[in-house]
Short mmCIF file of C-alpha atoms and ligand atoms in Angstrom, two decimals:
data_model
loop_
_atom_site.label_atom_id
_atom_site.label_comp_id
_atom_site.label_asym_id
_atom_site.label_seq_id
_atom_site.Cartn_x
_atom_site.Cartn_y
_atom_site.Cartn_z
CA UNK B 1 -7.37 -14.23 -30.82
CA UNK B 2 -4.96 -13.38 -33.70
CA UNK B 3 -4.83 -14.85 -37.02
CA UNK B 4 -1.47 -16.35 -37.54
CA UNK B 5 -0.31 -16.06 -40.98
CA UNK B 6 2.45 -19.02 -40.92
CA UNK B 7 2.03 -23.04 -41.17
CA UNK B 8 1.80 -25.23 -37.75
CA UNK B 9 4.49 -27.17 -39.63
CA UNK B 10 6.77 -23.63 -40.39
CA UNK B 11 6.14 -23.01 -36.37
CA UNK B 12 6.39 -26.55 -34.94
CA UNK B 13 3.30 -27.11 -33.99
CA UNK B 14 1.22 -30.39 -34.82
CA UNK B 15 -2.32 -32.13 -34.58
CA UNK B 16 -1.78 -35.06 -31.41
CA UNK B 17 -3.61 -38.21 -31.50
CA UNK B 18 -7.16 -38.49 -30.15
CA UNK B 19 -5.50 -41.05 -27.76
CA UNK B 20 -3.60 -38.56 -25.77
CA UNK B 21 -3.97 -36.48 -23.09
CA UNK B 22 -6.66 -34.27 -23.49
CA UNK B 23 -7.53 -30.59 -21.76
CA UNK B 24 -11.31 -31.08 -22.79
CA UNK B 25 -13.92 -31.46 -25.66
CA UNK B 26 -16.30 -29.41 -26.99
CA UNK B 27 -20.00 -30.46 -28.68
CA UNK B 28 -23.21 -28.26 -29.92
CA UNK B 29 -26.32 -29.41 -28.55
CA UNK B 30 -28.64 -30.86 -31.59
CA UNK B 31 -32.16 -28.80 -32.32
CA UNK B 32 -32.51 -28.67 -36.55
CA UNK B 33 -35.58 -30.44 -37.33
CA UNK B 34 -34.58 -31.85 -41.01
CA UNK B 35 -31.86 -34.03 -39.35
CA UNK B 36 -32.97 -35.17 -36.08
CA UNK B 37 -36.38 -36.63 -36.16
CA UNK B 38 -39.43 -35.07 -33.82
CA UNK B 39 -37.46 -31.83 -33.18
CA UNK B 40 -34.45 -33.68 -31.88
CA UNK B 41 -36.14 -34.36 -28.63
CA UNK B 42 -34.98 -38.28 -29.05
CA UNK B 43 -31.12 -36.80 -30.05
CA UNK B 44 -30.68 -34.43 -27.51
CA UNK B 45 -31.21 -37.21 -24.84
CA UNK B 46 -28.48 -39.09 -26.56
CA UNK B 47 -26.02 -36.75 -26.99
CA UNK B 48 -26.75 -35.22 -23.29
CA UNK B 49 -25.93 -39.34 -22.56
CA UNK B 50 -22.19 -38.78 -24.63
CA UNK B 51 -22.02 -35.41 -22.31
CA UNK B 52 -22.57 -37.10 -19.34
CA UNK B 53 -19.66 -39.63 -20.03
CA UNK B 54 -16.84 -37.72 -21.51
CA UNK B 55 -17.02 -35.37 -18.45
CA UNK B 56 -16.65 -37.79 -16.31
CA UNK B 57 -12.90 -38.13 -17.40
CA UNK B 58 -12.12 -34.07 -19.06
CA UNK B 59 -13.72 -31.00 -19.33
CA UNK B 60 -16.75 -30.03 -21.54
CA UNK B 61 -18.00 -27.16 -23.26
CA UNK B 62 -21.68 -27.61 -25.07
CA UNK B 63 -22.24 -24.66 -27.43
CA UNK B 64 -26.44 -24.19 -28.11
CA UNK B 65 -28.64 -21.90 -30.00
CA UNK B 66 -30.43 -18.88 -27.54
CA UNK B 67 -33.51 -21.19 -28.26
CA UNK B 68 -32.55 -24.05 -26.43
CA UNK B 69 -30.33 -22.69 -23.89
CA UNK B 70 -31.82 -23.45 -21.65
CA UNK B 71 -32.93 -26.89 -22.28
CA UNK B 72 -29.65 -27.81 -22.43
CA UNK B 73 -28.71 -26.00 -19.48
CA UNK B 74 -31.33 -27.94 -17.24
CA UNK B 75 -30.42 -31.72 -19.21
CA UNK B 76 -26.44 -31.56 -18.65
CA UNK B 77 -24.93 -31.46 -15.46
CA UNK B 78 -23.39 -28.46 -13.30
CA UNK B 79 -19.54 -29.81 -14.38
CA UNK B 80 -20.32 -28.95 -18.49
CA UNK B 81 -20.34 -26.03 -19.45
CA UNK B 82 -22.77 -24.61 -21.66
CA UNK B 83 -22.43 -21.56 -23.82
CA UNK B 84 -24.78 -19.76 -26.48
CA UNK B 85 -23.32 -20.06 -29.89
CA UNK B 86 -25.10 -20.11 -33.23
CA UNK B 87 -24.90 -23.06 -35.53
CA UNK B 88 -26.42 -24.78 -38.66
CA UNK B 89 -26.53 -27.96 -36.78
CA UNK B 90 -24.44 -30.35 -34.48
CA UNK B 91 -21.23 -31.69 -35.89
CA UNK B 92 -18.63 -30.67 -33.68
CA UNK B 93 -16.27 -32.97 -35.19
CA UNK B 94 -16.38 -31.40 -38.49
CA UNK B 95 -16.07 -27.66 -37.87
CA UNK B 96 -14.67 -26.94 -34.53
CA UNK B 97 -11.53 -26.51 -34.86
CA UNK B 98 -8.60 -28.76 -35.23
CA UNK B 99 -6.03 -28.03 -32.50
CA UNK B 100 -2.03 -28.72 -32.89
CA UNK B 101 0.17 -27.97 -30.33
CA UNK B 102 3.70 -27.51 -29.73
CA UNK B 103 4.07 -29.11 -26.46
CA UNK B 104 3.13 -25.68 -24.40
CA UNK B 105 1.35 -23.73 -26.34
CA UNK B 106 -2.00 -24.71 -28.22
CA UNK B 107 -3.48 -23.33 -31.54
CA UNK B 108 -6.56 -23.53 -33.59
CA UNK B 109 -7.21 -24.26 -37.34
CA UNK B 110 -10.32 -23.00 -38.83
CA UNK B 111 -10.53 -25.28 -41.78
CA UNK B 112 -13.27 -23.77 -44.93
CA UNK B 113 -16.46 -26.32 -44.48
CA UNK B 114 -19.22 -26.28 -47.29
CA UNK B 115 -21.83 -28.86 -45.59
CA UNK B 116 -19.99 -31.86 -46.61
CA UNK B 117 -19.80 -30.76 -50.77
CA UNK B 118 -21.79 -27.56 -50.93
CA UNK B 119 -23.86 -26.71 -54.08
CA UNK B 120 -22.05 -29.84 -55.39
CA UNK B 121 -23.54 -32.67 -53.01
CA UNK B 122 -23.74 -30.62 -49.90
CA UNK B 123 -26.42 -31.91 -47.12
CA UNK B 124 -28.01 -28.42 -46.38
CA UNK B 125 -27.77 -25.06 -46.69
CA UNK B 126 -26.68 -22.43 -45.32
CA UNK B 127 -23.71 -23.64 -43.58
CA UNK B 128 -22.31 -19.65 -42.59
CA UNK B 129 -22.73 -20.25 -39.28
CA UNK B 130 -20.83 -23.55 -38.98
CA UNK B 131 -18.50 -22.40 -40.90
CA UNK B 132 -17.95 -19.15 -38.32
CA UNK B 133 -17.77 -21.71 -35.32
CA UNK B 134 -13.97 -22.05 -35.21
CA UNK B 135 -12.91 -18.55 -35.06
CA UNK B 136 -16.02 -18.34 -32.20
CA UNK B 137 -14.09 -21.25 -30.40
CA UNK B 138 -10.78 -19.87 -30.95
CA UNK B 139 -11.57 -16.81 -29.48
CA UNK B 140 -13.66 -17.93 -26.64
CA UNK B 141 -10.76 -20.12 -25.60
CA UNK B 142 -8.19 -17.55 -26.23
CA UNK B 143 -6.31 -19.52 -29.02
CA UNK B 144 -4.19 -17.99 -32.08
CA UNK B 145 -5.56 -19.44 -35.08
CA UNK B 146 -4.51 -20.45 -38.33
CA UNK B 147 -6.85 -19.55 -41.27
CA UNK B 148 -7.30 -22.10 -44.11
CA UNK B 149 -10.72 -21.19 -45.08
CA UNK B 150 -10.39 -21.58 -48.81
CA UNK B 151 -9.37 -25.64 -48.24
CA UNK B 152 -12.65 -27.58 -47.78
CA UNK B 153 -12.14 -30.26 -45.06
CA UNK B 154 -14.28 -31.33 -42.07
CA UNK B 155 -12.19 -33.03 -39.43
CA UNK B 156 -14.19 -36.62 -39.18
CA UNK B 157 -12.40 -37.05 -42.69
CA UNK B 158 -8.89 -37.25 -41.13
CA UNK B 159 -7.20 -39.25 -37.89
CA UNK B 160 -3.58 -38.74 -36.96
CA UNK B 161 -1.16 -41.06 -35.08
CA UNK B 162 0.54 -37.77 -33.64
CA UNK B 163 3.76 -39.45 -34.81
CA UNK B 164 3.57 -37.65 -38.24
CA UNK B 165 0.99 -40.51 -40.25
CA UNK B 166 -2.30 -39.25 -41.51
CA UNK B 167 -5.29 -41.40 -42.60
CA UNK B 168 -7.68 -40.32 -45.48
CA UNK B 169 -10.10 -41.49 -48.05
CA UNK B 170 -9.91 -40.56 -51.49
CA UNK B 171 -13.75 -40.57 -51.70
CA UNK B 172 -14.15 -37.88 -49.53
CA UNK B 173 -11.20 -35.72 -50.08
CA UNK B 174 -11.38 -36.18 -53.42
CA UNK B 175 -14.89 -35.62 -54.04
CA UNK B 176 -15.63 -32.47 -56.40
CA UNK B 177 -17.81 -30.78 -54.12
CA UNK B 178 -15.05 -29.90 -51.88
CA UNK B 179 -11.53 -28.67 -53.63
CA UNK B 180 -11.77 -29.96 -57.07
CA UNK B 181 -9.43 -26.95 -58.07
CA UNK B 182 -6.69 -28.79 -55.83
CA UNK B 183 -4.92 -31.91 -57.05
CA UNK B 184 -4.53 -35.14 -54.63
CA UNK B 185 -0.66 -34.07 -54.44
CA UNK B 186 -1.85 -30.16 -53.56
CA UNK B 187 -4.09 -31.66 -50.88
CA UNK B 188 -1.39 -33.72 -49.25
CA UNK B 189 0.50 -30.52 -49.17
CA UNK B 190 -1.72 -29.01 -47.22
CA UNK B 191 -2.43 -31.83 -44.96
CA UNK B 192 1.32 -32.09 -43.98
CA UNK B 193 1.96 -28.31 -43.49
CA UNK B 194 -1.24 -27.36 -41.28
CA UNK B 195 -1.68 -31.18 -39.25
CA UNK B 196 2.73 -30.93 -39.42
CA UNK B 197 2.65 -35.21 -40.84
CA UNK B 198 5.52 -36.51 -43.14
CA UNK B 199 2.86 -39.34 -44.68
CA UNK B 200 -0.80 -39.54 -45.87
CA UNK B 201 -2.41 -43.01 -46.22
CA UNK B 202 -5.09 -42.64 -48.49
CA UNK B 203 -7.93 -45.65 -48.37
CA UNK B 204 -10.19 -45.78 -51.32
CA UNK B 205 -13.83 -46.00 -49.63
CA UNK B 206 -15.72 -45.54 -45.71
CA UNK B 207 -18.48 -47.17 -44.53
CA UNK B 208 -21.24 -47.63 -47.23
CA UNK B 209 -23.81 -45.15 -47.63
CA UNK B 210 -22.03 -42.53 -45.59
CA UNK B 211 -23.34 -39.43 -46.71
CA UNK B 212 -19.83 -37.40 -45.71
CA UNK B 213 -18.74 -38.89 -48.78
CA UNK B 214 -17.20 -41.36 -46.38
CA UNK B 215 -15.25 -39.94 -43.74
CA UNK B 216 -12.43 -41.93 -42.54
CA UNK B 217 -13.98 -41.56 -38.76
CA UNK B 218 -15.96 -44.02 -39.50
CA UNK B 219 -14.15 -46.86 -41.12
CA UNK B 220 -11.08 -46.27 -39.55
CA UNK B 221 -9.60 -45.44 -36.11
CA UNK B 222 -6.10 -45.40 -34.82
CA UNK B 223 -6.04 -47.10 -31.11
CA UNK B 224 -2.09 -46.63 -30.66
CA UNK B 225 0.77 -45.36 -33.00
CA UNK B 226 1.06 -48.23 -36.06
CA UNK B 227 -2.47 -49.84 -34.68
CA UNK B 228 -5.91 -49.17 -36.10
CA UNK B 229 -9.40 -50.64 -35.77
CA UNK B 230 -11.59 -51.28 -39.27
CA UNK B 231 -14.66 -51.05 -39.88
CA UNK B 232 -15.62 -54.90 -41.11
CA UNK B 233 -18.07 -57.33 -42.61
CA UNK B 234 -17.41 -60.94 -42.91
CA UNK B 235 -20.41 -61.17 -45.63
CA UNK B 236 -19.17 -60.97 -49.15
CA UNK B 237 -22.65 -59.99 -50.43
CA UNK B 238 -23.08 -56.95 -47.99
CA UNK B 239 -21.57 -53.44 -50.34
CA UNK B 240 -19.37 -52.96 -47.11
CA UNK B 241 -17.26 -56.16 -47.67
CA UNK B 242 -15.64 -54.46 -50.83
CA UNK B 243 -15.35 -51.62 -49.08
CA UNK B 244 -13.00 -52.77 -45.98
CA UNK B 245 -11.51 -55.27 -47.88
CA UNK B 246 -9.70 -52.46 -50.25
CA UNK B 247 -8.89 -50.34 -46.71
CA UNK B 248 -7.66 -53.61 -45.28
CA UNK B 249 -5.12 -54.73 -48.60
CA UNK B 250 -4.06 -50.59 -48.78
CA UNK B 251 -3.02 -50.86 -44.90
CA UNK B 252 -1.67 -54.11 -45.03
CA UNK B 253 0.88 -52.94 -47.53
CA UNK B 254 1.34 -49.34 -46.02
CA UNK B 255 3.79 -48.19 -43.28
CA UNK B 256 3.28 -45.24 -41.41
CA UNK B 257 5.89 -42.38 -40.98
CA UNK B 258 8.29 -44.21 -38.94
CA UNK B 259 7.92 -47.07 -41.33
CA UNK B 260 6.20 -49.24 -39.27
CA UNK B 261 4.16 -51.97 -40.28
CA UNK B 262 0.10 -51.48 -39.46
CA UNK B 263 -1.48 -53.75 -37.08
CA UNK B 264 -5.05 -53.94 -38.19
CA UNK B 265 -7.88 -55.28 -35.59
CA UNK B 266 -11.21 -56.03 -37.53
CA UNK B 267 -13.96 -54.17 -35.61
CA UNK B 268 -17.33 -55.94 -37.28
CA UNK B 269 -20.43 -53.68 -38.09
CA UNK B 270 -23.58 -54.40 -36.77
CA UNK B 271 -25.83 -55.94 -39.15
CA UNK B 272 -27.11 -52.67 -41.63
CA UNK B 273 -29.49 -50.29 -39.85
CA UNK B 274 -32.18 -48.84 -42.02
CA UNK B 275 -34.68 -46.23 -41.19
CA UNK B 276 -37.92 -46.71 -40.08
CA UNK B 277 -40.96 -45.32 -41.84
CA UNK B 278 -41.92 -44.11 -38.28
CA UNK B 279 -38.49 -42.38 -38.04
CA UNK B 280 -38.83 -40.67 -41.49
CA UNK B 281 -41.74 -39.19 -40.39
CA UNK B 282 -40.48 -37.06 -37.52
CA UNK B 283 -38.13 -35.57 -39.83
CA UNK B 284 -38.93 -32.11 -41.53
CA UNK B 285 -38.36 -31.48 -45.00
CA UNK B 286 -35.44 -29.17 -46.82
CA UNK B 287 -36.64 -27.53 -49.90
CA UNK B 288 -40.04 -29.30 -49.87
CA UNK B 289 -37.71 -32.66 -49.91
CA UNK B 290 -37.72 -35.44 -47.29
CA UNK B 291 -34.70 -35.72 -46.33
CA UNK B 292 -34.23 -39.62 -46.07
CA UNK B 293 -36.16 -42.11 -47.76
CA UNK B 294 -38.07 -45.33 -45.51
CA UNK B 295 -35.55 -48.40 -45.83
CA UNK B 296 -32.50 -46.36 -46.72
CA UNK B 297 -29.36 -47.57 -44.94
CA UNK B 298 -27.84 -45.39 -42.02
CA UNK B 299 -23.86 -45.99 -42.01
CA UNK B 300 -23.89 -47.81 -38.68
CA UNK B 301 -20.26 -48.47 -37.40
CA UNK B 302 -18.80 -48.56 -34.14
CA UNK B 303 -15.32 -47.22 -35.36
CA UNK B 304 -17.28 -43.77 -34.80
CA UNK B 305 -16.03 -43.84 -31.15
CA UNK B 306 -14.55 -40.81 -28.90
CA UNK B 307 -11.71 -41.68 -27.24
CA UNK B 308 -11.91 -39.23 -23.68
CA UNK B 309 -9.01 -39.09 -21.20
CA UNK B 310 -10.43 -41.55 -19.16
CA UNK B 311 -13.00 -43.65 -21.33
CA UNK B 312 -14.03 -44.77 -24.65
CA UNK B 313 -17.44 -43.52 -25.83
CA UNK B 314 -18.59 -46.22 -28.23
CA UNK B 315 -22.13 -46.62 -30.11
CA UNK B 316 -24.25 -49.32 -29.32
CA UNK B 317 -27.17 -50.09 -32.02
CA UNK B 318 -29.20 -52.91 -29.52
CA UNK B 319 -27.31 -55.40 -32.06
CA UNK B 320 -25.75 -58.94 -31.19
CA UNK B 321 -22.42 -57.28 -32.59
CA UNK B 322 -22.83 -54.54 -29.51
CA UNK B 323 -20.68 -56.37 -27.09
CA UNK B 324 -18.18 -57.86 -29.22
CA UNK B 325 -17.13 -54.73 -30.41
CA UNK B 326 -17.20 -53.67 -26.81
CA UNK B 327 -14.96 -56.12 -25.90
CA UNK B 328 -12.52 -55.61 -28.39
CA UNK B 329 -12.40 -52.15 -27.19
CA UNK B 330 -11.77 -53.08 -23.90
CA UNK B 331 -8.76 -54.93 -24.78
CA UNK B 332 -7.39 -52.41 -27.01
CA UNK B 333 -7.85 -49.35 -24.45
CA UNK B 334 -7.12 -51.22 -21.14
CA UNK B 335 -6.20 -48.07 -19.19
CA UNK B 336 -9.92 -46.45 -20.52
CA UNK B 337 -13.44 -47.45 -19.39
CA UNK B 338 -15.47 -47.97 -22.19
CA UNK B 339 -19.24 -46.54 -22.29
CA UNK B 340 -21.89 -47.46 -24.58
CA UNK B 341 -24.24 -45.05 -25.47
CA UNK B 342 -27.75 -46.24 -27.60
CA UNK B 343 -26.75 -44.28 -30.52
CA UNK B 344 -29.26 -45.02 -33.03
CA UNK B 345 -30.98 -40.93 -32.53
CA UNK B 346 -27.33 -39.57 -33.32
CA UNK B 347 -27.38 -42.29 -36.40
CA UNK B 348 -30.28 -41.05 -37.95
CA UNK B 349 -28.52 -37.13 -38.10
CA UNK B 350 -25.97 -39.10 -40.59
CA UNK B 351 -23.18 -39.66 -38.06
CA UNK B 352 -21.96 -40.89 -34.77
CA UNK B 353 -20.43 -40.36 -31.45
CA UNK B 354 -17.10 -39.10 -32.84
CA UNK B 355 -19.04 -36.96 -35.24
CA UNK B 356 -20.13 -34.75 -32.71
CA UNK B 357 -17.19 -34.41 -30.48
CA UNK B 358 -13.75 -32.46 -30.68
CA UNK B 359 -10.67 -32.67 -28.44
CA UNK B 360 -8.35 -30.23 -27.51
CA UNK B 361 -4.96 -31.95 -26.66
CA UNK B 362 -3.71 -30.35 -23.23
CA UNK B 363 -1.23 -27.34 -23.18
CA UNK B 364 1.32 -26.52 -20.87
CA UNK B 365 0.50 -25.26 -17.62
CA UNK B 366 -2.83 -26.94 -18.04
CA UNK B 367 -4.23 -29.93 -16.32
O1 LIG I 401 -20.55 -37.77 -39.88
C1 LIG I 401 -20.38 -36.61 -39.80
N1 LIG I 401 -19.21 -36.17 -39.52
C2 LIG I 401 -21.42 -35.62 -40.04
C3 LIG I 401 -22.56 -36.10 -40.79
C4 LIG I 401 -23.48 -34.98 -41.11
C5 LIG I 401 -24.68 -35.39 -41.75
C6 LIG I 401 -25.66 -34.28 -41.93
N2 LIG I 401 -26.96 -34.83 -42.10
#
């Protein structure tokens, strides 16, 4: 692996949409026993379930700790691949890396990550070895890499159209505990040089309570160039309304890079998920802390979807809104099957399916 000293934008390379074709994913199997309750037994079930249905349509690489090798080694199937790598916990999303491509050749960036806001707001610490996962990736597939790990950003806070439009929040990428040295405009710069986009669309808020600072994975999706799915309430008392209102006026007035108009399809939450007592107490502490409270509202959305070559992996919650949201899917991704996994064990670890999943768009000569 060498570190490439340029700018995917200087080299024509960019970041592709999750939507196309894809020469695999990768994941990290769960274990930490502050963020998924009883040891992660109940997790690792549900993420071996998201294993099980991405490789159905692309290829699959599970990266685990010595200590549970080989757990996961006996739960997931012969076709994934499992391989020992050391990590501070299971967000794939966040701090594999990012791959951009230039039509035949693909590349790597290892973005800085600081556990979501580091001494600032972060959500644990150490991070050192999540932060060391996307040189470990880079090299284990072979992949050049571009270094950018003095900017703070963990890939659930950004989704491309591939056709040079970026979304954002400003909550999250603005937040101090990330790049508060860096003005909005410096950030931008840096978004359209490394992910190669001519336009950033930055919404205000996520999905309430988020503890990301409100990643834009989980509010908002693209589902085709100039089409998006949003997170949505239709009850004006819920926090959330606010919230996907103000995304919902910002993309109703934006165009994207080609200057497109944005067709916006209103994918409703379920109704809020809190945490059980029951729940709270299978979780370990950090720093003699619990680390979430009985009652306290997990940010349940089903925008938090994977989309695989040949299938959409959605969250279910075992909520009336379940198969609505499925449906809508279904008629926004006709050529994909889409699979519900129970998600509510990867809910209670603070995020969702696409949390803990990362594509990497197909290269030439691959298949
Ligand atoms: O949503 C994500 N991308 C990650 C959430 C991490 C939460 C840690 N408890």
């Amino acid at each position: 692996m060498k570190i490439i000293n340029s700018t995917p934008r200087a080299d024509g390379f960019y970041m592709p949409a999750e939507f196309s074709p894809h020469y695999g994913c990768i994941m990290i199997f769960p274990e930490r026993s502050d963020s998924w309750q009883y040891g992660g037994y109940a997790a690792r079930k549900a993420f071996v379930n998201v294993a099980k249905a991405i490789s159905r349509s692309e290829r699959l690489t599970v990266c685990v700790s010595q200590k549970q090798y080989e757990n996961a080694r006996r739960m997931l199937p012969g076709n994934i691949r499992v391989v020992e790598m050391s990590s501070n916990d299971a967000w794939a999303r966040d701090y594999a890396p990012t791959f951009v491509t230039d039509g035949t050749e693909i590349r790597g960036i290892n973005w800085g990550f600081n556990a979501w806001g580091g001494l600032e707001d972060g959500l644990y610490f150490p991070w050192d070895l999540d932060d060391k996962m996307a040189r470990k990736l880079c090299d284990l597939y072979e992949k050049d890499m571009y270094n950018l790990g003095n900017f703070i950003l963990e890939g659930g806070s950004i989704h491309v159209d591939g056709e040079g439009t970026c979304i954002t929040t400003e909550a999250c990428l603005l937040s101090k505990g990330r790049n508060p040295m860096l003005t909005k405009a410096d950030i931008e710069n840096y978004l359209c040089d490394y992910l190669n986009i001519e336009k950033v669309i930055w919404l205000k808020n996520g999905i309430f309570n988020d503890e990301t600072n409100e990643h834009v994975d989980n509010i908002c999706a693209f589902v085709k160039p100039s089409e998006v799915v949003l997170a949505w309430t239709d009850d004006e008392n819920d926090p959330q309304y606010a919230m996907s209102k103000s995304c919902y006026d910002i993309l109703s007035r934006e165009t994207d890079a080609k200057g497109r108009s944005i067709t916006i399809h209103k994918l409703r939450c379920p109704k809020p998920v809190t945490i059980t007592a029951e729940e709270c107490g299978g979780l370990d502490t950090m720093d003699f802390q619990p680390t979430r409270t009985p009652g306290e509202r997990l940010a349940a959305s089903y925008v938090n979807f994977y989309i695989a070559n040949g299938a959409v992996v959605m969250p279910f919650f075992g909520d009336p809104a379940d198969e609505p949201a499925r449906d809508l899917l279904t008629v926004l991704f006709p050529e994909r099957e889409v699979i519900p996994v129970y998600a509510r064990d990867i809910l209670i670890g603070g995020g969702n399916i696409h949390c803990i999943t990362q594509q990497i768009p197909i290269f030439g000569g691959a298949e």
